[in-house]
Short mmCIF file of C-alpha atoms in Angstrom, two decimals:
data_model
loop_
_atom_site.label_atom_id
_atom_site.label_comp_id
_atom_site.label_asym_id
_atom_site.label_seq_id
_atom_site.Cartn_x
_atom_site.Cartn_y
_atom_site.Cartn_z
CA UNK A 12 -47.54 -42.46 -6.82
CA UNK A 13 -44.10 -43.48 -6.03
CA UNK A 14 -42.68 -46.34 -8.10
CA UNK A 15 -42.20 -48.55 -5.03
CA UNK A 16 -46.02 -48.55 -4.41
CA UNK A 17 -46.87 -49.64 -7.92
CA UNK A 18 -47.87 -53.35 -8.61
CA UNK A 19 -46.21 -55.15 -11.51
CA UNK A 20 -49.74 -55.28 -13.07
CA UNK A 21 -49.89 -51.51 -13.06
CA UNK A 22 -46.72 -51.21 -15.10
CA UNK A 23 -48.24 -53.72 -17.55
CA UNK A 24 -51.38 -51.69 -17.64
CA UNK A 25 -49.48 -48.64 -18.76
CA UNK A 26 -47.93 -50.68 -21.69
CA UNK A 27 -51.33 -52.12 -22.71
CA UNK A 28 -53.02 -48.81 -22.47
CA UNK A 29 -50.61 -47.19 -24.81
CA UNK A 30 -51.50 -49.77 -27.52
CA UNK A 31 -55.17 -49.87 -27.03
CA UNK A 32 -57.66 -47.09 -26.76
CA UNK A 33 -59.61 -47.41 -23.53
CA UNK A 34 -62.98 -45.89 -23.18
CA UNK A 35 -64.09 -43.97 -19.98
CA UNK A 36 -67.51 -45.46 -19.95
CA UNK A 37 -66.32 -48.91 -18.74
CA UNK A 38 -65.96 -49.30 -14.93
CA UNK A 39 -62.80 -49.13 -12.52
CA UNK A 40 -62.40 -49.08 -8.75
CA UNK A 41 -60.90 -47.44 -5.81
CA UNK A 42 -58.32 -47.36 -3.09
CA UNK A 43 -57.26 -48.14 0.48
CA UNK A 44 -57.71 -47.05 4.14
CA UNK A 45 -58.03 -43.27 4.38
CA UNK A 46 -54.76 -41.28 5.04
CA UNK A 47 -53.66 -39.78 8.34
CA UNK A 48 -55.78 -40.89 11.32
CA UNK A 49 -57.92 -43.13 9.18
CA UNK A 50 -55.19 -45.52 8.16
CA UNK A 51 -56.27 -48.30 10.44
CA UNK A 52 -58.06 -51.37 9.05
CA UNK A 53 -61.78 -51.65 9.76
CA UNK A 54 -62.24 -53.61 13.02
CA UNK A 55 -58.94 -52.65 14.50
CA UNK A 56 -58.75 -51.12 18.00
CA UNK A 57 -57.75 -47.74 16.57
CA UNK A 58 -60.57 -47.76 13.92
CA UNK A 59 -63.20 -48.57 16.62
CA UNK A 60 -61.90 -45.92 18.94
CA UNK A 61 -62.36 -43.35 16.23
CA UNK A 62 -65.77 -44.60 15.14
CA UNK A 63 -67.58 -41.87 16.89
CA UNK A 64 -65.44 -39.15 15.25
CA UNK A 65 -65.90 -39.38 11.52
CA UNK A 66 -65.00 -35.71 11.10
CA UNK A 67 -61.26 -36.75 11.47
CA UNK A 68 -61.44 -38.90 8.29
CA UNK A 69 -59.47 -37.85 5.19
CA UNK A 70 -56.22 -36.06 4.76
CA UNK A 71 -55.79 -32.43 5.47
CA UNK A 72 -55.60 -31.62 1.78
CA UNK A 73 -58.90 -33.29 1.07
CA UNK A 74 -61.03 -32.21 4.02
CA UNK A 75 -64.18 -30.35 2.86
CA UNK A 76 -64.46 -26.70 3.72
CA UNK A 77 -68.26 -26.70 3.70
CA UNK A 78 -70.20 -24.20 5.86
CA UNK A 79 -71.94 -25.40 9.09
CA UNK A 80 -75.40 -26.80 8.07
CA UNK A 81 -78.37 -24.58 8.79
CA UNK A 82 -79.59 -24.95 12.34
CA UNK A 83 -83.05 -25.33 11.06
CA UNK A 84 -82.19 -28.35 9.00
CA UNK A 85 -81.31 -31.72 10.49
CA UNK A 86 -80.55 -35.12 9.02
CA UNK A 87 -81.08 -38.60 10.21
CA UNK A 88 -78.21 -40.79 11.00
CA UNK A 89 -77.01 -42.47 7.78
CA UNK A 90 -77.49 -46.11 7.14
CA UNK A 91 -74.88 -48.52 5.97
CA UNK A 92 -74.78 -48.70 2.08
CA UNK A 93 -76.10 -51.79 0.30
CA UNK A 94 -73.54 -53.09 -2.08
CA UNK A 95 -72.33 -56.33 -3.63
CA UNK A 96 -70.02 -57.35 -2.04
CA UNK A 97 -71.06 -55.73 1.22
CA UNK A 98 -68.79 -53.17 2.77
CA UNK A 99 -66.94 -54.49 5.83
CA UNK A 100 -67.55 -51.36 8.03
CA UNK A 101 -69.42 -48.17 8.01
CA UNK A 102 -69.29 -45.41 10.54
CA UNK A 103 -72.67 -43.44 10.18
CA UNK A 104 -73.00 -39.70 10.35
CA UNK A 105 -75.64 -37.05 9.86
CA UNK A 106 -75.61 -35.06 6.60
CA UNK A 107 -77.01 -34.93 3.08
CA UNK A 108 -74.85 -37.59 1.63
CA UNK A 109 -73.68 -37.19 -2.11
CA UNK A 110 -75.25 -37.63 -5.47
CA UNK A 111 -73.72 -37.10 -8.83
CA UNK A 112 -74.71 -34.08 -10.98
CA UNK A 113 -73.53 -32.50 -14.24
CA UNK A 114 -70.65 -30.14 -13.58
CA UNK A 115 -69.32 -31.82 -10.60
CA UNK A 116 -65.58 -32.89 -10.51
CA UNK A 117 -63.54 -35.92 -10.07
CA UNK A 118 -59.96 -34.83 -8.90
CA UNK A 119 -57.04 -36.70 -7.96
CA UNK A 120 -53.84 -36.08 -5.79
CA UNK A 121 -51.62 -38.29 -7.94
CA UNK A 122 -51.29 -38.70 -11.70
CA UNK A 123 -51.26 -42.52 -11.26
CA UNK A 124 -54.92 -42.31 -10.46
CA UNK A 125 -55.83 -40.76 -13.84
CA UNK A 126 -57.35 -44.07 -15.15
CA UNK A 127 -59.51 -44.51 -12.08
CA UNK A 128 -60.46 -40.85 -12.19
CA UNK A 129 -61.50 -40.89 -15.83
CA UNK A 130 -63.40 -44.05 -15.55
CA UNK A 131 -65.61 -43.06 -12.63
CA UNK A 132 -66.14 -39.63 -14.19
CA UNK A 133 -67.43 -41.10 -17.29
CA UNK A 134 -69.67 -43.54 -15.57
CA UNK A 135 -71.18 -40.93 -13.27
CA UNK A 136 -71.51 -38.14 -15.80
CA UNK A 137 -68.99 -36.07 -13.91
CA UNK A 138 -66.01 -33.92 -15.13
CA UNK A 139 -62.45 -35.33 -14.80
CA UNK A 140 -60.37 -32.34 -13.70
CA UNK A 141 -57.06 -34.20 -13.03
CA UNK A 142 -54.75 -33.24 -10.17
CA UNK A 143 -56.08 -30.43 -8.19
CA UNK A 144 -55.56 -29.09 -4.66
CA UNK A 145 -58.56 -26.71 -4.38
CA UNK A 146 -61.86 -27.89 -2.82
CA UNK A 147 -65.19 -27.34 -4.57
CA UNK A 148 -68.70 -28.30 -3.67
CA UNK A 149 -69.61 -31.76 -4.80
CA UNK A 150 -66.03 -33.01 -5.57
CA UNK A 151 -65.09 -36.61 -5.65
CA UNK A 152 -61.44 -36.74 -4.64
CA UNK A 153 -59.31 -39.87 -5.28
CA UNK A 154 -56.12 -40.00 -3.04
CA UNK A 155 -53.18 -42.18 -2.50
CA UNK A 156 -51.99 -42.13 1.19
CA UNK A 157 -48.69 -43.20 2.81
CA UNK A 158 -49.87 -46.37 4.56
CA UNK A 159 -47.23 -48.73 3.05
CA UNK A 160 -48.28 -51.60 5.29
CA UNK A 161 -51.96 -51.61 4.35
CA UNK A 162 -53.71 -54.21 2.21
CA UNK A 163 -53.26 -52.74 -1.39
CA UNK A 164 -56.93 -53.64 -2.03
CA UNK A 165 -58.26 -51.84 1.07
CA UNK A 166 -59.72 -48.41 0.99
CA UNK A 167 -61.64 -45.70 2.98
CA UNK A 168 -64.36 -43.62 1.66
CA UNK A 169 -65.52 -40.46 3.42
CA UNK A 170 -68.80 -38.85 2.51
CA UNK A 171 -69.12 -35.54 4.23
CA UNK A 172 -70.63 -32.10 3.55
CA UNK A 173 -71.68 -33.04 -0.01
CA UNK A 174 -68.22 -34.30 -0.99
CA UNK A 175 -66.59 -37.69 -1.35
CA UNK A 176 -62.96 -38.60 -0.64
CA UNK A 177 -61.75 -42.10 -1.47
CA UNK A 178 -58.22 -42.96 -0.03
CA UNK A 179 -56.00 -45.85 -0.24
CA UNK A 180 -52.30 -46.73 -0.27
CA UNK A 181 -52.51 -48.33 -3.79
CA UNK A 182 -54.57 -47.49 -6.82
CA UNK A 183 -56.30 -50.89 -6.61
CA UNK A 184 -57.84 -49.86 -3.40
CA UNK A 185 -58.95 -46.59 -4.91
CA UNK A 186 -60.52 -48.47 -7.75
CA UNK A 187 -62.66 -50.52 -5.39
CA UNK A 188 -63.79 -47.54 -3.62
CA UNK A 189 -65.07 -46.12 -6.90
CA UNK A 190 -67.02 -49.43 -7.35
CA UNK A 191 -68.63 -48.93 -3.97
CA UNK A 192 -69.58 -45.27 -4.88
CA UNK A 193 -70.94 -46.35 -8.28
CA UNK A 194 -73.25 -48.91 -6.69
CA UNK A 195 -74.35 -46.53 -3.97
CA UNK A 196 -75.56 -43.89 -6.43
CA UNK A 197 -76.92 -46.51 -9.05
CA UNK A 198 -80.50 -45.72 -10.18
CA UNK A 199 -80.59 -42.16 -8.55
CA UNK A 200 -79.38 -43.31 -5.14
CA UNK A 201 -77.39 -41.32 -2.67
CA UNK A 202 -73.92 -42.22 -1.14
CA UNK A 203 -74.73 -42.07 2.60
CA UNK A 204 -72.87 -39.68 5.01
CA UNK A 205 -70.05 -41.19 7.00
CA UNK A 206 -67.01 -43.34 6.48
CA UNK A 207 -66.70 -46.71 4.71
CA UNK A 208 -63.62 -48.80 5.61
CA UNK A 209 -63.45 -51.75 3.50
CA UNK A 210 -61.07 -54.74 2.47
CA UNK A 211 -61.29 -58.16 0.99
CA UNK A 212 -60.90 -61.30 3.07
CA UNK A 213 -59.20 -63.18 0.20
CA UNK A 214 -56.64 -61.89 -2.37
CA UNK A 215 -57.81 -64.25 -5.12
CA UNK A 216 -61.23 -63.65 -6.38
CA UNK A 217 -61.56 -65.28 -9.71
CA UNK A 218 -63.75 -66.26 -12.73
CA UNK A 219 -62.63 -68.98 -15.10
CA UNK A 220 -64.02 -69.34 -18.52
CA UNK A 221 -63.52 -72.33 -20.91
CA UNK A 222 -63.20 -70.71 -24.26
CA UNK A 223 -61.45 -73.86 -25.79
CA UNK A 224 -64.59 -76.04 -26.06
CA UNK A 225 -66.97 -73.11 -26.93
CA UNK A 226 -65.95 -69.97 -28.80
CA UNK A 227 -67.06 -66.86 -26.93
CA UNK A 228 -66.91 -63.51 -28.77
CA UNK A 229 -64.36 -60.90 -27.69
CA UNK A 230 -67.20 -58.40 -26.93
CA UNK A 231 -68.90 -60.91 -24.63
CA UNK A 232 -65.71 -61.51 -22.70
CA UNK A 233 -65.12 -57.66 -22.42
CA UNK A 234 -68.70 -57.42 -20.99
CA UNK A 235 -67.89 -60.07 -18.43
CA UNK A 236 -64.70 -58.32 -17.51
CA UNK A 237 -66.57 -55.06 -16.86
CA UNK A 238 -69.10 -56.99 -14.69
CA UNK A 239 -66.34 -58.61 -12.71
CA UNK A 240 -64.64 -55.29 -12.10
CA UNK A 241 -67.84 -53.71 -10.74
CA UNK A 242 -68.11 -56.72 -8.28
CA UNK A 243 -64.44 -56.40 -7.15
CA UNK A 244 -63.25 -59.69 -8.73
CA UNK A 245 -59.50 -59.55 -9.54
CA UNK A 246 -58.68 -62.60 -11.77
CA UNK A 247 -60.12 -63.92 -15.08
CA UNK A 248 -58.91 -67.38 -16.00
CA UNK A 249 -58.96 -68.22 -19.78
CA UNK A 250 -58.69 -71.94 -20.52
CA UNK A 251 -58.09 -71.60 -24.35
CA UNK A 252 -56.54 -74.94 -25.32
CA UNK A 253 -58.30 -78.35 -25.08
CA UNK A 254 -59.29 -81.35 -27.21
CA UNK A 255 -62.15 -79.50 -28.94
CA UNK A 256 -60.23 -76.31 -29.90
CA UNK A 257 -57.39 -73.89 -29.59
CA UNK A 258 -58.79 -70.49 -29.45
CA UNK A 259 -56.12 -67.72 -29.56
CA UNK A 260 -54.10 -66.81 -32.70
CA UNK A 261 -50.57 -68.32 -32.66
CA UNK A 262 -47.43 -67.12 -34.36
CA UNK A 263 -45.26 -70.07 -33.39
CA UNK A 264 -47.84 -72.80 -34.29
CA UNK A 265 -50.67 -71.36 -36.51
CA UNK A 266 -51.48 -74.91 -37.70
CA UNK A 267 -53.12 -75.72 -34.34
CA UNK A 268 -55.44 -72.69 -34.10
CA UNK A 269 -59.25 -73.35 -34.51
CA UNK A 270 -61.26 -71.52 -37.15
CA UNK A 271 -63.11 -69.63 -34.49
CA UNK A 272 -60.65 -67.91 -32.30
CA UNK A 273 -59.65 -64.70 -30.74
CA UNK A 274 -56.98 -62.68 -32.57
CA UNK A 275 -54.04 -61.28 -30.47
CA UNK A 276 -55.41 -57.78 -31.18
CA UNK A 277 -58.83 -58.83 -29.61
CA UNK A 278 -56.91 -60.43 -26.59
CA UNK A 279 -54.89 -57.27 -26.09
CA UNK A 280 -58.21 -55.32 -26.01
CA UNK A 281 -59.56 -57.65 -23.44
CA UNK A 282 -56.33 -57.33 -21.37
CA UNK A 283 -56.58 -53.46 -21.60
CA UNK A 284 -60.18 -53.66 -20.20
CA UNK A 285 -59.15 -56.03 -17.53
CA UNK A 286 -56.13 -53.93 -16.47
CA UNK A 287 -58.16 -50.83 -16.14
CA UNK A 288 -60.30 -52.75 -13.71
CA UNK A 289 -57.32 -54.31 -11.71
CA UNK A 290 -58.09 -57.83 -13.08
CA UNK A 291 -55.25 -60.12 -13.82
CA UNK A 292 -55.91 -62.55 -16.80
CA UNK A 293 -54.68 -65.95 -15.90
CA UNK A 294 -54.00 -68.14 -19.05
CA UNK A 295 -54.07 -71.92 -19.18
CA UNK A 296 -52.62 -74.24 -21.63
CA UNK A 297 -53.42 -77.56 -20.03
CA UNK A 298 -50.85 -80.33 -20.56
CA UNK A 299 -49.92 -83.31 -21.01
CA UNK A 300 -53.65 -84.11 -21.20
CA UNK A 301 -56.36 -82.02 -22.89
CA UNK A 302 -54.18 -81.36 -25.88
CA UNK A 303 -56.32 -82.84 -28.66
CA UNK A 304 -56.39 -79.62 -30.80
CA UNK A 305 -52.55 -79.74 -30.83
CA UNK A 306 -52.62 -83.45 -31.63
CA UNK A 307 -54.93 -82.82 -34.51
CA UNK A 308 -52.24 -81.04 -36.21
CA UNK A 309 -49.36 -83.23 -34.91
CA UNK A 310 -50.67 -86.75 -34.67
CA UNK A 311 -47.21 -88.14 -34.10
CA UNK A 312 -47.21 -86.72 -30.66
CA UNK A 313 -50.30 -88.64 -29.56
CA UNK A 314 -49.81 -91.15 -26.65
CA UNK A 315 -50.45 -94.71 -27.73
CA UNK A 316 -50.56 -97.95 -25.71
CA UNK A 317 -48.57 -101.04 -26.26
CA UNK A 318 -51.49 -102.30 -28.35
CA UNK A 319 -51.52 -99.21 -30.49
CA UNK A 320 -54.67 -97.65 -28.93
CA UNK A 321 -54.61 -93.86 -28.84
CA UNK A 322 -55.07 -92.02 -25.63
CA UNK A 323 -57.53 -89.21 -26.33
CA UNK A 324 -56.06 -85.77 -25.77
CA UNK A 325 -52.72 -87.07 -24.30
CA UNK A 326 -49.35 -86.37 -25.69
CA UNK A 327 -46.50 -88.90 -25.35
CA UNK A 328 -44.41 -87.27 -22.69
CA UNK A 329 -41.48 -89.63 -23.44
CA UNK A 330 -41.01 -87.73 -26.84
CA UNK A 331 -38.85 -84.50 -26.68
CA UNK A 332 -41.04 -83.06 -29.42
CA UNK A 333 -44.09 -83.00 -27.07
CA UNK A 334 -42.25 -80.83 -24.67
CA UNK A 335 -40.99 -78.57 -27.29
CA UNK A 336 -44.32 -77.70 -28.79
CA UNK A 337 -45.85 -77.00 -25.49
CA UNK A 338 -42.88 -74.85 -24.32
CA UNK A 339 -43.10 -73.07 -27.61
CA UNK A 340 -46.64 -72.11 -26.76
CA UNK A 341 -45.92 -71.30 -23.18
CA UNK A 342 -43.08 -69.00 -24.25
CA UNK A 343 -45.25 -67.24 -26.93
CA UNK A 344 -48.22 -66.58 -24.80
CA UNK A 345 -46.10 -65.53 -21.70
CA UNK A 346 -45.22 -62.48 -23.79
CA UNK A 347 -48.92 -61.74 -24.50
CA UNK A 348 -50.35 -62.10 -21.02
CA UNK A 349 -48.47 -59.67 -18.63
CA UNK A 350 -50.11 -60.99 -15.38
CA UNK A 351 -48.00 -62.84 -12.80
CA UNK A 352 -50.13 -66.03 -12.64
CA UNK A 353 -50.26 -69.04 -14.89
CA UNK A 354 -52.30 -72.28 -14.88
CA UNK A 355 -50.41 -75.33 -16.19
CA UNK A 356 -53.31 -77.70 -15.95
CA UNK A 357 -51.82 -81.13 -15.25
CA UNK A 358 -55.17 -82.84 -14.72
CA UNK A 359 -56.58 -86.14 -16.17
CA UNK A 360 -53.55 -87.31 -17.93
CA UNK A 361 -55.03 -90.66 -19.47
CA UNK A 362 -51.73 -92.68 -18.83
CA UNK A 363 -52.37 -92.56 -15.16
CA UNK A 364 -56.04 -93.53 -15.36
CA UNK A 365 -55.39 -97.12 -16.31
CA UNK A 366 -54.75 -99.89 -13.79
CA UNK A 367 -51.19 -100.51 -14.77
CA UNK A 368 -49.63 -97.43 -16.44
CA UNK A 369 -46.16 -99.10 -16.79
CA UNK A 370 -47.52 -102.09 -18.64
CA UNK A 371 -49.98 -100.19 -20.80
CA UNK A 372 -47.39 -97.49 -21.81
CA UNK A 373 -44.05 -99.19 -21.50
CA UNK A 374 -42.32 -96.36 -23.31
CA UNK A 375 -43.36 -93.97 -20.46
CA UNK A 376 -42.09 -96.42 -17.93
CA UNK A 377 -38.77 -96.68 -19.74
CA UNK A 378 -38.42 -92.85 -20.04
CA UNK A 379 -39.17 -92.62 -16.25
CA UNK A 380 -36.37 -95.01 -15.32
CA UNK A 381 -33.92 -93.36 -17.69
CA UNK A 382 -34.67 -89.84 -16.33
CA UNK A 383 -35.18 -90.52 -12.75
CA UNK A 384 -33.62 -93.82 -11.87
CA UNK A 385 -34.53 -97.49 -11.68
CA UNK A 386 -37.46 -97.14 -9.24
CA UNK A 387 -39.08 -94.31 -10.99
CA UNK A 388 -42.70 -94.57 -12.18
CA UNK A 389 -44.98 -93.12 -14.88
CA UNK A 390 -46.28 -90.69 -12.10
CA UNK A 391 -42.73 -89.63 -11.46
CA UNK A 392 -42.34 -88.83 -15.22
CA UNK A 393 -45.63 -87.00 -15.26
CA UNK A 394 -44.63 -84.89 -12.15
CA UNK A 395 -41.21 -84.16 -13.86
CA UNK A 396 -43.15 -82.93 -16.87
CA UNK A 397 -45.28 -80.51 -14.78
CA UNK A 398 -42.04 -79.32 -12.99
CA UNK A 399 -40.45 -78.61 -16.33
CA UNK A 400 -43.42 -76.58 -17.60
CA UNK A 401 -43.26 -74.61 -14.39
CA UNK A 402 -39.59 -73.82 -15.10
CA UNK A 403 -40.62 -72.51 -18.49
CA UNK A 404 -43.24 -70.00 -17.17
CA UNK A 405 -41.19 -69.17 -14.00
CA UNK A 406 -38.44 -67.83 -16.39
CA UNK A 407 -41.15 -65.19 -17.47
CA UNK A 408 -41.67 -64.40 -13.73
CA UNK A 409 -44.95 -66.30 -13.70
CA UNK A 410 -46.35 -67.94 -10.53
CA UNK A 411 -47.56 -71.41 -11.51
CA UNK A 412 -50.68 -73.33 -10.41
CA UNK A 413 -51.98 -76.71 -11.43
CA UNK A 414 -55.19 -78.68 -10.85
CA UNK A 415 -55.10 -80.78 -7.71
CA UNK A 416 -55.27 -84.16 -9.56
CA UNK A 417 -51.92 -83.42 -11.21
CA UNK A 418 -50.17 -83.74 -7.79
CA UNK A 419 -49.50 -87.44 -6.99
CA UNK A 420 -48.87 -89.09 -3.60
CA UNK A 421 -45.85 -91.22 -3.04
CA UNK A 422 -43.71 -90.19 -5.94
CA UNK A 423 -39.91 -89.79 -5.79
CA UNK A 424 -40.23 -86.70 -7.90
CA UNK A 425 -41.99 -84.03 -5.96
CA UNK A 426 -43.98 -81.19 -7.46
CA UNK A 427 -42.19 -77.86 -7.39
CA UNK A 428 -42.63 -76.23 -3.98
CA UNK A 429 -44.18 -73.10 -5.41
CA UNK A 430 -46.86 -74.79 -7.47
CA UNK A 431 -50.24 -73.58 -6.15
CA UNK A 432 -53.01 -76.06 -6.07
CA UNK A 433 -56.17 -75.24 -7.97
CA UNK A 434 -58.38 -77.71 -5.99
CA UNK A 435 -61.53 -78.59 -7.94
CA UNK A 436 -62.39 -82.24 -7.11
CA UNK A 437 -61.92 -85.30 -4.99
CA UNK A 438 -63.38 -87.65 -7.62
CA UNK A 439 -60.45 -87.99 -10.02
CA UNK A 440 -57.57 -90.57 -9.85
CA UNK A 441 -54.66 -89.07 -7.89
CA UNK A 442 -56.96 -86.52 -6.03
CA UNK A 443 -56.64 -86.31 -2.31
CA UNK A 444 -58.46 -84.54 0.49
CA UNK A 445 -57.63 -80.88 0.71
CA UNK A 446 -55.81 -81.28 4.05
CA UNK A 447 -53.06 -83.33 2.47
CA UNK A 448 -52.12 -80.36 0.24
CA UNK A 449 -52.46 -77.83 2.95
CA UNK A 450 -50.59 -79.75 5.62
CA UNK A 451 -47.65 -79.96 3.16
CA UNK A 452 -47.59 -76.19 3.13
CA UNK A 453 -49.11 -75.63 -0.18
CA UNK A 454 -51.18 -72.63 -1.10
CA UNK A 455 -54.69 -73.53 -2.44
CA UNK A 456 -57.19 -71.79 -4.67
CA UNK A 457 -60.72 -73.12 -4.20
CA UNK A 458 -62.54 -74.19 -7.36
CA UNK A 459 -64.88 -76.74 -5.47
CA UNK A 460 -66.84 -78.49 -8.23
CA UNK A 461 -69.92 -79.03 -6.04
CA UNK A 462 -70.47 -75.29 -5.70
CA UNK A 463 -68.43 -73.33 -8.27
CA UNK A 464 -68.67 -75.45 -11.48
CA UNK A 465 -71.02 -74.28 -14.02
CA UNK A 466 -70.82 -77.18 -16.64
CA UNK A 467 -72.79 -76.69 -19.81
CA UNK A 468 -75.30 -79.39 -20.40
CA UNK A 469 -74.87 -80.78 -16.80
CA UNK A 470 -73.01 -83.97 -17.91
CA UNK A 471 -72.01 -86.70 -15.46
CA UNK A 472 -73.32 -85.67 -11.94
CA UNK A 473 -72.92 -81.92 -12.58
CA UNK A 474 -75.89 -79.57 -11.89
CA UNK A 475 -75.89 -75.81 -12.49
CA UNK A 476 -74.88 -74.11 -9.26
CA UNK A 477 -77.28 -71.64 -7.69
CA UNK A 478 -76.36 -68.35 -6.00
CA UNK A 479 -78.49 -69.28 -3.07
CA UNK A 480 -76.50 -72.46 -2.39
CA UNK A 481 -73.23 -70.58 -2.60
CA UNK A 482 -74.43 -67.66 -0.53
CA UNK A 483 -75.91 -69.82 2.32
CA UNK A 484 -73.57 -72.90 2.34
CA UNK A 485 -70.10 -72.14 0.88
CA UNK A 486 -67.01 -70.34 2.18
CA UNK A 487 -63.49 -70.41 0.99
CA UNK A 488 -62.79 -73.05 3.58
CA UNK A 489 -65.26 -75.51 1.91
CA UNK A 490 -62.77 -76.69 -0.54
CA UNK A 491 -64.24 -80.20 -1.30
CA UNK A 492 -67.71 -81.35 -0.90
CA UNK A 493 -69.64 -79.50 1.84
CA UNK A 494 -67.16 -79.75 4.72
CA UNK A 495 -64.77 -76.87 5.81
CA UNK A 496 -61.13 -77.54 6.39
CA UNK A 497 -59.83 -76.47 9.77
CA UNK A 498 -59.60 -72.68 10.37
CA UNK A 499 -55.84 -73.13 11.03
CA UNK A 500 -55.40 -73.54 7.19
CA UNK A 501 -57.37 -70.34 6.28
CA UNK A 502 -54.41 -68.28 5.46
CA UNK A 503 -53.15 -70.82 2.99
CA UNK A 504 -56.41 -70.76 1.05
CA UNK A 505 -55.70 -67.76 -1.11
CA UNK A 506 -59.27 -67.45 -2.43
CA UNK A 507 -61.55 -69.09 -4.99
CA UNK A 508 -62.88 -69.13 -8.57
CA UNK A 509 -66.13 -69.55 -10.13
CA UNK A 510 -65.75 -71.56 -13.38
CA UNK A 511 -67.63 -72.15 -16.54
CA UNK A 512 -66.85 -75.38 -18.38
CA UNK A 513 -68.33 -75.95 -21.86
CA UNK A 514 -68.29 -79.77 -21.96
CA UNK A 515 -71.64 -79.71 -24.12
CA UNK A 516 -71.02 -76.48 -25.86
CA UNK A 517 -74.22 -76.26 -27.62
CA UNK A 518 -76.37 -76.55 -24.55
CA UNK A 519 -76.49 -72.76 -23.95
CA UNK A 520 -75.78 -69.61 -25.91
CA UNK A 521 -73.32 -67.19 -24.55
CA UNK A 522 -76.21 -64.89 -23.50
CA UNK A 523 -77.70 -67.75 -21.63
CA UNK A 524 -74.38 -68.30 -19.96
CA UNK A 525 -74.27 -64.75 -18.69
CA UNK A 526 -77.82 -64.95 -17.43
CA UNK A 527 -77.25 -68.25 -15.57
CA UNK A 528 -73.98 -67.18 -13.80
CA UNK A 529 -75.26 -63.64 -12.79
CA UNK A 530 -76.36 -64.41 -9.27
CA UNK A 531 -73.79 -67.26 -8.67
CA UNK A 532 -71.01 -64.68 -9.42
CA UNK A 533 -72.52 -62.22 -7.04
CA UNK A 534 -72.81 -64.83 -4.25
CA UNK A 535 -69.27 -66.17 -4.80
CA UNK A 536 -67.67 -62.67 -4.50
CA UNK A 537 -69.60 -61.88 -1.50
CA UNK A 538 -68.21 -64.94 0.30
CA UNK A 539 -64.71 -64.10 -0.99
CA UNK A 540 -64.85 -60.58 0.16
CA UNK A 541 -66.31 -61.54 3.60
CA UNK A 542 -66.70 -65.24 4.42
CA UNK A 543 -68.81 -64.62 7.49
CA UNK A 544 -72.57 -65.20 7.52
CA UNK A 545 -73.99 -62.34 5.43
CA UNK A 546 -76.30 -59.81 7.05
CA UNK A 547 -78.92 -59.99 4.30
CA UNK A 548 -81.10 -63.05 3.72
CA UNK A 549 -80.86 -64.61 0.27
CA UNK A 550 -84.03 -62.99 -0.79
CA UNK A 551 -82.79 -59.65 0.37
CA UNK A 552 -79.49 -60.35 -1.41
CA UNK A 553 -81.19 -61.43 -4.69
CA UNK A 554 -83.35 -58.30 -4.68
CA UNK A 555 -80.32 -56.16 -4.14
CA UNK A 556 -78.61 -57.74 -7.00
CA UNK A 557 -81.65 -57.16 -9.22
CA UNK A 558 -81.77 -53.46 -8.14
CA UNK A 559 -78.14 -52.87 -8.89
CA UNK A 560 -78.21 -54.34 -12.36
#
């Protein structure tokens, strides 16, 4: 694969893989639209015009050379495979389909597909044979094509004459094709004859885990990463700093780290498993609120009112030392996490939850005026804090995002233009309806707390979300509450993320969490891959999820 076709995450993956041994029994995915005449996206005019001629699919090098089937043997027209998420398009054909068997090969046309090839070979009990040009019965061939303009997560999979060809313009697409194949043959099934053309509707398909309030073992997190990869998720958010704990080893500030935490070696192993599955890990060190674990080691940084009352979890942003310690941590972990995305938090700063911030916290009001002029407010100072932290991570080539209630209306200091909005609620002070962010041109990631928030112990008004409600009532355009934003904003909604928050950490064990989120995760990714009304009923979808586990 030529260098210009590689994602930055792919380069990072190579670095991680060199330091951490990766097993082949884990779970990767496949490619993009098939090469040659099959390079058109599903649903395009060209693809529809070819839908009756599946024998043209695949590149010349990968076309099977099987003999004509016996005239005494006929096959029914194949049926669309049942997978989660559902494939976007399938052209049926007559033929035996494909099933894995000992001795069959996985071959690739490019050395950059070695990870994908080894993984699927190990999962299906096949032999990884590397780069080969010859064609053998039963081959699974993974190929990179030359469709530079295609969605890098799209792919085509042709099953014909007892062979499989998965083709894409990028190795991410090839990976997703292998996930489809893995599901098709699960439990002794057969990959149906014909051509699958598939691509996601949304580029962000995330799962966020609060490991700050509750310690999750490294093995449990790795298991979730493998589950996410098989479901074609591509982001894992790790919220690892909050009032209750700081859960990743630190070299710059070891004094803030909780007794139960992940070592950097464990994190690198998680990152290696994630990279193998084309999942970007999105770290979050929330500030200037939710910093209780940092304040426990540095009480001099805690925000206090004019009356001396401590603001729980909030640092005093008028003190340069507060910015320094947070930037120390951002700089340290930017080196650990190679992905392009970073969550800065920015929500629920307690200085802005009182009726008169300037009166209650006069030191913040003074700092605002000194920094931004005589008319500046505490909200301006807080916005400037967020912009400064964005500058810190941007210097490491990260794309910053922040929770929607960290963006304030009517401030003279405006949030950085490239700050993406992680929209979770309309209930907090400062939170506005989604259209206010969208109409300003901002890109939004949907974390709708009425559908996608799994909050341990169900505090306040939260209830555990159900897969059925997500499957039947939510789409990426339902950003707040139950109403969808206008379709004209659809392209600005990058996708969504299901989130586990551990407010009452002892309410469930980590195994109970895994069981509780199983079907909600499947429903969420179905609607992120294809937001249209699903073909299957919820009962059928749930049965499919049970069968594929």
